PDB file of C-alpha atoms in Angstrom:
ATOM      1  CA  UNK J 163       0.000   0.000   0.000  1.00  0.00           C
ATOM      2  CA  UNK J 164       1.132   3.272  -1.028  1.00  0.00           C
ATOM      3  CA  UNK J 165       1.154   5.999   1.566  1.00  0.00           C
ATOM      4  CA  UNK J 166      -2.132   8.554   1.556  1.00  0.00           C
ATOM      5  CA  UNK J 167      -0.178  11.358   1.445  1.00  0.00           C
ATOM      6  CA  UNK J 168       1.835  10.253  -1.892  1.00  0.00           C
ATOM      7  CA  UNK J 169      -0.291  11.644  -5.009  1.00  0.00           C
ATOM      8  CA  UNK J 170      -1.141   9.515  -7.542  1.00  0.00           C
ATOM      9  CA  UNK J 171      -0.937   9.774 -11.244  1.00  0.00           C
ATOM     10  CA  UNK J 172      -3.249   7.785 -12.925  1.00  0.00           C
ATOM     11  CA  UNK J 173      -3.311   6.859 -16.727  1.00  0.00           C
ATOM     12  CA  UNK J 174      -5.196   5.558 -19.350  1.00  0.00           C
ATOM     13  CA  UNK J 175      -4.354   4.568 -22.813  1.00  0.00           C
ATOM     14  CA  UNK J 176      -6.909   5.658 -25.361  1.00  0.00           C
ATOM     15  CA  UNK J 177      -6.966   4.276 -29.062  1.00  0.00           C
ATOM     16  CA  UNK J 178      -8.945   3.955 -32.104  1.00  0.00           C
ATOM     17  CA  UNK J 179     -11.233   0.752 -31.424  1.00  0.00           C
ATOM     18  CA  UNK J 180     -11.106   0.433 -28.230  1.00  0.00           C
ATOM     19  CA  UNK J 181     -13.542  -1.352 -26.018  1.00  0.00           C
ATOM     20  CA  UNK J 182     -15.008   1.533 -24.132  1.00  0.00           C
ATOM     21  CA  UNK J 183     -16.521  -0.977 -21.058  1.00  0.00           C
ATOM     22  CA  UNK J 184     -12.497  -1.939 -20.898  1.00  0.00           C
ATOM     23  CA  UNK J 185     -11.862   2.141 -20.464  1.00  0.00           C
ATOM     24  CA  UNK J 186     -14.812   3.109 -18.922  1.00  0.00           C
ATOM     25  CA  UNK J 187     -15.329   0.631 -16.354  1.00  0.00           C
ATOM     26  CA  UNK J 188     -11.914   0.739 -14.855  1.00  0.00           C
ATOM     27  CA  UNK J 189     -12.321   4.612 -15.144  1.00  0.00           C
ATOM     28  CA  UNK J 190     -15.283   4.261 -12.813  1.00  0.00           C
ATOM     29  CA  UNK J 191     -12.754   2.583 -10.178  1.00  0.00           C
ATOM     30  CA  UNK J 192      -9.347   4.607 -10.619  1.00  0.00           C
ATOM     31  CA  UNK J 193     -10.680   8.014 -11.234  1.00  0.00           C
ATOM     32  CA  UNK J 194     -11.953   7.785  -7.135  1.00  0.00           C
ATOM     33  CA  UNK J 195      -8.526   6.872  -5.853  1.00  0.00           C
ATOM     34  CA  UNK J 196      -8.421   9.132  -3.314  1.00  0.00           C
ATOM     35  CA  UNK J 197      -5.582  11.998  -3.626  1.00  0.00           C
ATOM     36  CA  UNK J 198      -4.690  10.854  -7.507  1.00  0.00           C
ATOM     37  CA  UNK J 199      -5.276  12.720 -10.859  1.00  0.00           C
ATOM     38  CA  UNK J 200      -6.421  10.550 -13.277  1.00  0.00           C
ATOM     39  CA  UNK J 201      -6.475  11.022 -17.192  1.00  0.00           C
ATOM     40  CA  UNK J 202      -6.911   9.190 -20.526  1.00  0.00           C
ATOM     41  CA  UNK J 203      -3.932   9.825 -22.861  1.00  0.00           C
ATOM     42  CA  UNK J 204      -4.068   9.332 -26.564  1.00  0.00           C
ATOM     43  CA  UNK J 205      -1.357   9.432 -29.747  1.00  0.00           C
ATOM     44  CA  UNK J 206      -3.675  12.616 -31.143  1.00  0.00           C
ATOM     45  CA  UNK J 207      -6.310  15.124 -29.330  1.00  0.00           C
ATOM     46  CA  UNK J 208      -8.700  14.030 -31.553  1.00  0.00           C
ATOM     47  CA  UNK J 209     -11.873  11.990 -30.423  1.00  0.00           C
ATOM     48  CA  UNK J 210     -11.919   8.358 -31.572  1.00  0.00           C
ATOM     49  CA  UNK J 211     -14.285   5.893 -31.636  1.00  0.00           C
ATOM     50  CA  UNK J 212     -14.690   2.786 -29.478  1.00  0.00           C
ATOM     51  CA  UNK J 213     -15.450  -0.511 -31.334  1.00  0.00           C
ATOM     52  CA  UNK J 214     -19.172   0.335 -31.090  1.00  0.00           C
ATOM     53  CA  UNK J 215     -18.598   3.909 -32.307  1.00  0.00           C
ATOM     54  CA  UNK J 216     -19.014   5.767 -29.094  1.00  0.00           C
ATOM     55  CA  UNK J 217     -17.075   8.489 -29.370  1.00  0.00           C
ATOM     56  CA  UNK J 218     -14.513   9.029 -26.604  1.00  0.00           C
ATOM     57  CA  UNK J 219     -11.695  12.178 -26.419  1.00  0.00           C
ATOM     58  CA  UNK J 220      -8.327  12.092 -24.538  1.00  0.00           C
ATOM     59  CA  UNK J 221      -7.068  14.806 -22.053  1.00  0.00           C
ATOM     60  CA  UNK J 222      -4.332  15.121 -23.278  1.00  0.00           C
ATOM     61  CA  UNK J 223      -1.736  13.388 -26.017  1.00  0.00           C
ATOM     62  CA  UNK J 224       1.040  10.638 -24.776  1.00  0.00           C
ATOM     63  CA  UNK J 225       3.889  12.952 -24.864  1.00  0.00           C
ATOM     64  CA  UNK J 226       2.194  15.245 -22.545  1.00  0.00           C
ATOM     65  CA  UNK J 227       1.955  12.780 -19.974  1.00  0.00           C
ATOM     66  CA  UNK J 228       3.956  12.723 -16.637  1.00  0.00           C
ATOM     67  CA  UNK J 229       5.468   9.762 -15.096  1.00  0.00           C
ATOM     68  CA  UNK J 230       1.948   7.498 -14.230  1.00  0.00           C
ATOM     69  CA  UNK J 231       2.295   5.613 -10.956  1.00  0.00           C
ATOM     70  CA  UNK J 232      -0.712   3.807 -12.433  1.00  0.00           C
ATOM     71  CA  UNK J 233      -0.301   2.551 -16.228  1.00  0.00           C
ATOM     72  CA  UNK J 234      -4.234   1.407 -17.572  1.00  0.00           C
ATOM     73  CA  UNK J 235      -3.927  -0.175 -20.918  1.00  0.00           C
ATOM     74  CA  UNK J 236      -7.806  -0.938 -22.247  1.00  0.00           C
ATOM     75  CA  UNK J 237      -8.466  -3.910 -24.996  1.00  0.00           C
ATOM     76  CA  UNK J 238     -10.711  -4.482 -27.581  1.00  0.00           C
ATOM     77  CA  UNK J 239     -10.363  -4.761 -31.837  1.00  0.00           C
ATOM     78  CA  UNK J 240      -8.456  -1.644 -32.165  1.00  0.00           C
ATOM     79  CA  UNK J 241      -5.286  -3.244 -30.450  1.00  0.00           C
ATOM     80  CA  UNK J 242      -4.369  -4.798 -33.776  1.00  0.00           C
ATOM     81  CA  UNK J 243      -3.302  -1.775 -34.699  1.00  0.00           C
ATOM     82  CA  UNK J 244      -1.042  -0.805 -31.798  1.00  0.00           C
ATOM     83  CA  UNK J 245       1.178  -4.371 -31.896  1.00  0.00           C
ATOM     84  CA  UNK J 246       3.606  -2.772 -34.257  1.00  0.00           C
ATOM     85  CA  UNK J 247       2.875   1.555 -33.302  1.00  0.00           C
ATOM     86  CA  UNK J 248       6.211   1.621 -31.870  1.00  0.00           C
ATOM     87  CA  UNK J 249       5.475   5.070 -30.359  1.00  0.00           C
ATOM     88  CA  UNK J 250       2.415   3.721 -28.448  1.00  0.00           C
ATOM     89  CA  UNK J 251       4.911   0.844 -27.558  1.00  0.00           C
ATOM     90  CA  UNK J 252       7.735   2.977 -26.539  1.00  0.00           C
ATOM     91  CA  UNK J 253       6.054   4.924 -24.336  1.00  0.00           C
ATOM     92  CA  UNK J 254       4.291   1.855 -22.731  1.00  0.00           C
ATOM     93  CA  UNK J 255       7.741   0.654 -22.333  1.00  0.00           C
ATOM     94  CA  UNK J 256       8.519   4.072 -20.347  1.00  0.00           C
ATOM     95  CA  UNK J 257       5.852   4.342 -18.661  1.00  0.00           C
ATOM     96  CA  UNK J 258       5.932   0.497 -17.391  1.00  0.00           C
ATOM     97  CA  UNK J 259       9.526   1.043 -16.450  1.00  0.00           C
ATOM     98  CA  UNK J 260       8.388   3.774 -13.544  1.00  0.00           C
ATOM     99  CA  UNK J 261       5.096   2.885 -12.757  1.00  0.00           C
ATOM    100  CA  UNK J 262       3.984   1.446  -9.522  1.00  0.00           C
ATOM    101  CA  UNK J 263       1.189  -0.757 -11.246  1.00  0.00           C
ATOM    102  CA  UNK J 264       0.713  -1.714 -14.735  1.00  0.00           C
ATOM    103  CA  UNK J 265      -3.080  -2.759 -15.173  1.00  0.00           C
ATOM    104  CA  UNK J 266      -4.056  -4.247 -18.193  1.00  0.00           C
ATOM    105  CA  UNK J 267      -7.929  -5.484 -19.562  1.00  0.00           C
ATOM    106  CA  UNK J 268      -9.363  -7.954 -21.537  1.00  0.00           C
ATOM    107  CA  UNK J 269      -6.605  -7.838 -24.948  1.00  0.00           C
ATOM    108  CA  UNK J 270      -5.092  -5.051 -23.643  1.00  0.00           C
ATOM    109  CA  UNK J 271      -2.167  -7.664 -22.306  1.00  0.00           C
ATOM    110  CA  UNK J 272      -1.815  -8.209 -26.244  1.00  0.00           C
ATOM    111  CA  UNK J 273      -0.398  -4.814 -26.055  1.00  0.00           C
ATOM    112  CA  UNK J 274       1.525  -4.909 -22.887  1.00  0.00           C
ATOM    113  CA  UNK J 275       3.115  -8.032 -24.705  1.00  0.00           C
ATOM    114  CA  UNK J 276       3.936  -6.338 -28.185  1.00  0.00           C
ATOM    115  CA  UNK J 277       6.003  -4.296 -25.995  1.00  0.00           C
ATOM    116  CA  UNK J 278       8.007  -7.358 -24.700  1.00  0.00           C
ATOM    117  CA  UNK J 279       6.467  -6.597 -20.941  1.00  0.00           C
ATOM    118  CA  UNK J 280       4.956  -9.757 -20.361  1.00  0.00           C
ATOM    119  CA  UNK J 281       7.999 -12.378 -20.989  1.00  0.00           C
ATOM    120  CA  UNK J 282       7.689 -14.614 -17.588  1.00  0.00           C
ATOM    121  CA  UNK J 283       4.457 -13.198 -16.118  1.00  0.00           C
ATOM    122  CA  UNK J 284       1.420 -14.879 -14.735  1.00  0.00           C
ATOM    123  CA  UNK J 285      -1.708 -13.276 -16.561  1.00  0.00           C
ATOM    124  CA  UNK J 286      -4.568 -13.534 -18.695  1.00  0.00           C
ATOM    125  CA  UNK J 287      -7.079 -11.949 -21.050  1.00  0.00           C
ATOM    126  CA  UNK J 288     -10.275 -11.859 -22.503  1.00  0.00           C
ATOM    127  CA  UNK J 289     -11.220 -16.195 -23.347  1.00  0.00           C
ATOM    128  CA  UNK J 290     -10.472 -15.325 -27.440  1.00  0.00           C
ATOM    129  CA  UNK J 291      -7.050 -14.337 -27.184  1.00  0.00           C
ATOM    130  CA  UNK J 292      -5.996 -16.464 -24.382  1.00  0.00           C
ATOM    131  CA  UNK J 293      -4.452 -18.810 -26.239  1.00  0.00           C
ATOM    132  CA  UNK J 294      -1.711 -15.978 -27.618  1.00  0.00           C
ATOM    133  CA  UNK J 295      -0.400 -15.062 -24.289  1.00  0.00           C
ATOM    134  CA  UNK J 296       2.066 -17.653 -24.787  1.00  0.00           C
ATOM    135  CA  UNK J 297       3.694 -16.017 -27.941  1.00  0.00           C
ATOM    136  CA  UNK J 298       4.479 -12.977 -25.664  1.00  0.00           C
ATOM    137  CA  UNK J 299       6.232 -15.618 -23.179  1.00  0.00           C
ATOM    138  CA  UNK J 300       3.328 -15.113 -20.576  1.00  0.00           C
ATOM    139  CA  UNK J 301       2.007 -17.923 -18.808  1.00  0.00           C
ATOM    140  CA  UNK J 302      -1.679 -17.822 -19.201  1.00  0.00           C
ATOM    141  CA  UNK J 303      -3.880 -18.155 -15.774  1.00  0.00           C
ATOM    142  CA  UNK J 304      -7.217 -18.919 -16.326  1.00  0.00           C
ATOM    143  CA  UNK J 305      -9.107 -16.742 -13.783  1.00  0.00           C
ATOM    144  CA  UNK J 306     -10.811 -13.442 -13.879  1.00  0.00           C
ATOM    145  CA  UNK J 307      -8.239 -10.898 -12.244  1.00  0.00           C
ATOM    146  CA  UNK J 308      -4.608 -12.089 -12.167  1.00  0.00           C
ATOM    147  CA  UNK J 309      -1.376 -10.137 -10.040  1.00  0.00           C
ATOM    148  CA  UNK J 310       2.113 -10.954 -10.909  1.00  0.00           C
ATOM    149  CA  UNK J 311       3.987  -8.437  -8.585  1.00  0.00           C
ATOM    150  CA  UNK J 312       3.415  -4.662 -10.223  1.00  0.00           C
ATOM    151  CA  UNK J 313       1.052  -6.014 -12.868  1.00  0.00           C
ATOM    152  CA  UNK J 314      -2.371  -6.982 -12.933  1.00  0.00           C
ATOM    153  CA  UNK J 315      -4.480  -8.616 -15.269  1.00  0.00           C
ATOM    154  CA  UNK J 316      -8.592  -8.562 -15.894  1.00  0.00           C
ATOM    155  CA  UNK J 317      -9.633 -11.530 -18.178  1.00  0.00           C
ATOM    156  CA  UNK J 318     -11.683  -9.233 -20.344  1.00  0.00           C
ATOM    157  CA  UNK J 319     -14.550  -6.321 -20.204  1.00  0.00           C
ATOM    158  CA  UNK J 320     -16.531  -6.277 -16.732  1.00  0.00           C
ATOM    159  CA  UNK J 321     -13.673  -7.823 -15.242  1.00  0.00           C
ATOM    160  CA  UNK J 322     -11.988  -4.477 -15.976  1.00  0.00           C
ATOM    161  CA  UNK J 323     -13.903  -3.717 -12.357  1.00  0.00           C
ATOM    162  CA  UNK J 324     -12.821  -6.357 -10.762  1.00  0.00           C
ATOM    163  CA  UNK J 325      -9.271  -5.670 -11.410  1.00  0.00           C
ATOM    164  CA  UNK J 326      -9.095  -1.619 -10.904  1.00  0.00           C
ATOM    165  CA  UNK J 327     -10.732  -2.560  -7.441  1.00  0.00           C
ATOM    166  CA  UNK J 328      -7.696  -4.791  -6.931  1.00  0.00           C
ATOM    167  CA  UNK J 329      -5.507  -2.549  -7.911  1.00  0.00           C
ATOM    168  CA  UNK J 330      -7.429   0.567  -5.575  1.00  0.00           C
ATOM    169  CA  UNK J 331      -7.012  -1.743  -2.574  1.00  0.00           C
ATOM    170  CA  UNK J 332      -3.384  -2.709  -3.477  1.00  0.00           C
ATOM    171  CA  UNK J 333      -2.568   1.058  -3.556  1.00  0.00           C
ATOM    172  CA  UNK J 334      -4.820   2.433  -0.675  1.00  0.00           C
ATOM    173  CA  UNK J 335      -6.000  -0.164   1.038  1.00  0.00           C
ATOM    174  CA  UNK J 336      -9.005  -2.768   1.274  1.00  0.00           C
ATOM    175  CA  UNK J 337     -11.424  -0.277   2.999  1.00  0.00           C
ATOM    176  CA  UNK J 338     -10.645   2.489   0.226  1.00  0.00           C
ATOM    177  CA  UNK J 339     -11.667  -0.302  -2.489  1.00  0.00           C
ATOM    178  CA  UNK J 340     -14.547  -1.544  -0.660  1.00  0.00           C
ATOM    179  CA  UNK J 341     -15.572   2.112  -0.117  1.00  0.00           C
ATOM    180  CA  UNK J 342     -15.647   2.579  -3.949  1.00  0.00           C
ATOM    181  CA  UNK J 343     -17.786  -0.659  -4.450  1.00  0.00           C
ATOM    182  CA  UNK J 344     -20.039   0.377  -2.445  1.00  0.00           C
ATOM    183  CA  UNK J 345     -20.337   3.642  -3.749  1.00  0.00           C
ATOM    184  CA  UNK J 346     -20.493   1.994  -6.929  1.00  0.00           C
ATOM    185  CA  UNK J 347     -23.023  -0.464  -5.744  1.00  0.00           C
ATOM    186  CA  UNK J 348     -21.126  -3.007  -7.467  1.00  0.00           C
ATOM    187  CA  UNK J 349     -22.920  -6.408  -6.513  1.00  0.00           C
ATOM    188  CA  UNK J 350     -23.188  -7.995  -9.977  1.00  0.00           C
ATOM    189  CA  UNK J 351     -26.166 -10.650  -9.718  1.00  0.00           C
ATOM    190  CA  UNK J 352     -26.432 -11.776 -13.812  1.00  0.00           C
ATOM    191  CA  UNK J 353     -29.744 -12.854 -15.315  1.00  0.00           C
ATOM    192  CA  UNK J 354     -27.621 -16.528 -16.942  1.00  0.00           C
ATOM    193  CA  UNK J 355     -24.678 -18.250 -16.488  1.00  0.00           C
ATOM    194  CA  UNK J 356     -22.874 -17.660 -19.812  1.00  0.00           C
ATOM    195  CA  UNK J 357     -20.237 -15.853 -18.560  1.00  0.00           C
ATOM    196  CA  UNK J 358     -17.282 -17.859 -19.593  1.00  0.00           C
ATOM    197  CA  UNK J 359     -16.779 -20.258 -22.212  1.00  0.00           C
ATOM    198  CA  UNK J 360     -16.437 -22.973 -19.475  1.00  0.00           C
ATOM    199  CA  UNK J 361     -20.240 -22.072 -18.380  1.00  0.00           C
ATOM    200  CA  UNK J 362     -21.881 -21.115 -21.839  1.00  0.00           C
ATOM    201  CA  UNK J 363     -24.209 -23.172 -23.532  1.00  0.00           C
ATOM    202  CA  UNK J 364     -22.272 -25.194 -26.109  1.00  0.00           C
ATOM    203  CA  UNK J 365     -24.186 -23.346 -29.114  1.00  0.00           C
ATOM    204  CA  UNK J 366     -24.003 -19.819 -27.860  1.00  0.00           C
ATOM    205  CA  UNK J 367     -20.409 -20.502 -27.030  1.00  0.00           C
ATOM    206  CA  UNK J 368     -19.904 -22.215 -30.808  1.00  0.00           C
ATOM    207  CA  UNK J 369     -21.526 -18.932 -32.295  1.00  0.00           C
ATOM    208  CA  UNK J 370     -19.233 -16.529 -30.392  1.00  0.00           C
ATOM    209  CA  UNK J 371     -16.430 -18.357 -30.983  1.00  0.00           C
ATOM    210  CA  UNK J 372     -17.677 -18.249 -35.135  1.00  0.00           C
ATOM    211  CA  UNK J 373     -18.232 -14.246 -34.680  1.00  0.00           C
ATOM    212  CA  UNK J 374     -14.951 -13.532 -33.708  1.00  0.00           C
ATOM    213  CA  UNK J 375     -13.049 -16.076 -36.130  1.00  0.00           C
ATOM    214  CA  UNK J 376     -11.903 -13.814 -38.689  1.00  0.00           C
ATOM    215  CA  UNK J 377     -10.263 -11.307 -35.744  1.00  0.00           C
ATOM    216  CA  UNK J 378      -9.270 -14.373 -33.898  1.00  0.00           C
ATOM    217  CA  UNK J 379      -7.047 -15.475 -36.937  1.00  0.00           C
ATOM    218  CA  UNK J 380      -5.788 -12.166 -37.455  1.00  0.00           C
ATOM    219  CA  UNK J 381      -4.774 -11.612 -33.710  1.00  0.00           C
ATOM    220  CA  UNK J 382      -2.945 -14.874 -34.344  1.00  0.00           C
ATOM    221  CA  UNK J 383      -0.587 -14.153 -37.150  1.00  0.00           C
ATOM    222  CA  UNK J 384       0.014 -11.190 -35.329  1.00  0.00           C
ATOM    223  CA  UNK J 385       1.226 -12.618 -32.395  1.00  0.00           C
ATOM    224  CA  UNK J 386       3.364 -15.186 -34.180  1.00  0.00           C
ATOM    225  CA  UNK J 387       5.207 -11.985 -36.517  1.00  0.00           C
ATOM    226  CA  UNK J 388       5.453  -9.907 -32.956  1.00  0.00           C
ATOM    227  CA  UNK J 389       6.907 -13.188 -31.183  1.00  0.00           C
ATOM    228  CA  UNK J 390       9.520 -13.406 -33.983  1.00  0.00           C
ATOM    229  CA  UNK J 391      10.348  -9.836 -33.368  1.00  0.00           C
ATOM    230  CA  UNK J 392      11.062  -9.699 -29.773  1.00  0.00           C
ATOM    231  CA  UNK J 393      13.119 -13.032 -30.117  1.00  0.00           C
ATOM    232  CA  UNK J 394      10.428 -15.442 -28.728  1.00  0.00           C
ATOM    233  CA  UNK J 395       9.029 -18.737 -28.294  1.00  0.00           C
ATOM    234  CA  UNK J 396       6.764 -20.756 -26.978  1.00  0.00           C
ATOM    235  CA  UNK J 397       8.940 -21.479 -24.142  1.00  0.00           C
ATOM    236  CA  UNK J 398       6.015 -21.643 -21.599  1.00  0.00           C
ATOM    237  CA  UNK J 399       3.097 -23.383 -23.667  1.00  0.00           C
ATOM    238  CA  UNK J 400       3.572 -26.452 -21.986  1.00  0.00           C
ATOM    239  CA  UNK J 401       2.103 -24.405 -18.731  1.00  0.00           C
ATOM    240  CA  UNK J 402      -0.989 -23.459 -19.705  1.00  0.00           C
ATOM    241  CA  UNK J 403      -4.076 -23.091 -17.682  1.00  0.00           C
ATOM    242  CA  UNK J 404      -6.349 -21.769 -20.354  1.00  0.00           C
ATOM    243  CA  UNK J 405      -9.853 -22.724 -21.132  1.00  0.00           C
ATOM    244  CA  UNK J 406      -9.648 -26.198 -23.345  1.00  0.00           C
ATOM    245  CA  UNK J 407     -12.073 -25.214 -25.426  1.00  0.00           C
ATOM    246  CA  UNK J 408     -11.467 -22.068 -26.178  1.00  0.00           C
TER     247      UNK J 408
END
């Protein structure tokens, strides 16, 4: 736990595509930290849209931003396009390399791993791309929120909350993060069990899978090309945890 009279600086990566519930939701968490500044930082000013076509704006560009004690990197289809943006990478790599906690969501570990930060860690990420941590040299943990030391890892979308409240309490304390719960009356009670691909009807899990195929594939061969980059193998595929049928 940090001490509460140390201010925070609290960041957010913003991007073209993005999955706004993996920015949003977190945001919901990290921007109540209490005595931290928190803002989303982008590669222009201009707004983008999420993968929906909300449109979201940063505060401010990346080279404007201080040294973050808190690092958020967000996931969702737009990450493609950031594997080989070696100045979204670069300063990731700066950032990372000061930061206090590096938080990542759903395929935002994708990202942390196209910027060789993920070579040895415990983590995991949303049930489509699980099976690529390996190519980044992660070792993929198949549960919602994972820690490995200064990082932390939310398996994809919602649990975006469930990890920023881990990292709140990790910074200032259980009671702070159960504060913010409550406040956010964060006591998720869902309507079915489809959830995960381990309790999803085998047809609604067979037509997700189908939808997300093409982008799949493509997250694939970019993960292989990236692995070859950064010198890589599969070194740790033989200790997987993932989902068997994903």
């Amino acid at each position: 736990m940090i001490p509460q009279e140390k201010h925070l600086q609290i960041g957010s990566l913003l991007f073209e595509g993005v999955d706004q519930i993996d920015l949003t939701g977190p945001f919901e968490v990290l921007s109540r930290i209490p005595n931290s500044t928190y803002r989303i930082f982008g590669k222009a000013a201009e707004t983008v849209r999420d993968l929906n076509g909300l449109r979201l704006t940063p505060d401010a560009v990346l080279a404007d931003a201080p040294q973050l004690d808190v690092l958020h990197v967000p996931g969702g289809s737009g990450q493609e396009a950031l594997m080989d943006d070696e100045e979204v990478l670069g300063w990731i790599r700066r950032q990372a390399a000061g930061a206090t906690c590096v938080f990542s969501v759903c395929t935002g570990a994708l990202v942390l791993g196209a910027a060789g930060l993920l070579k040895g860690r415990r983590a995991t990420s949303h049930w489509s791309a699980f099976d690529l941590l390996p190519y980044f040299g992660a070792i993929p943990v198949n549960e919602r929120v994972v820690v490995d030391g200064d990082m932390v890892f939310a398996a994809g979308v919602t649990a975006g909350i469930d990890g920023a409240l881990r990292v709140a309490a990790e910074l200032r304390g259980v009671e702070v993060a159960q504060t913010i719960q409550l406040y956010l009356v964060y006591a998720p009670e869902p309507p079915f069990d489809a959830g995960t691909p381990e309790s999803a009807p085998p047809a609604i899990l067979a037509r997700a899978k189908k939808a997300v195929e093409g982008l799949t594939t493509r997250r694939e061969a970019t993960a292989r090309r990236v692995a070859e980059r950064l010198g890589l193998t599969l070194t740790f595929q033989g200790q997987r945890q993932g989902p068997t049928d994903s």
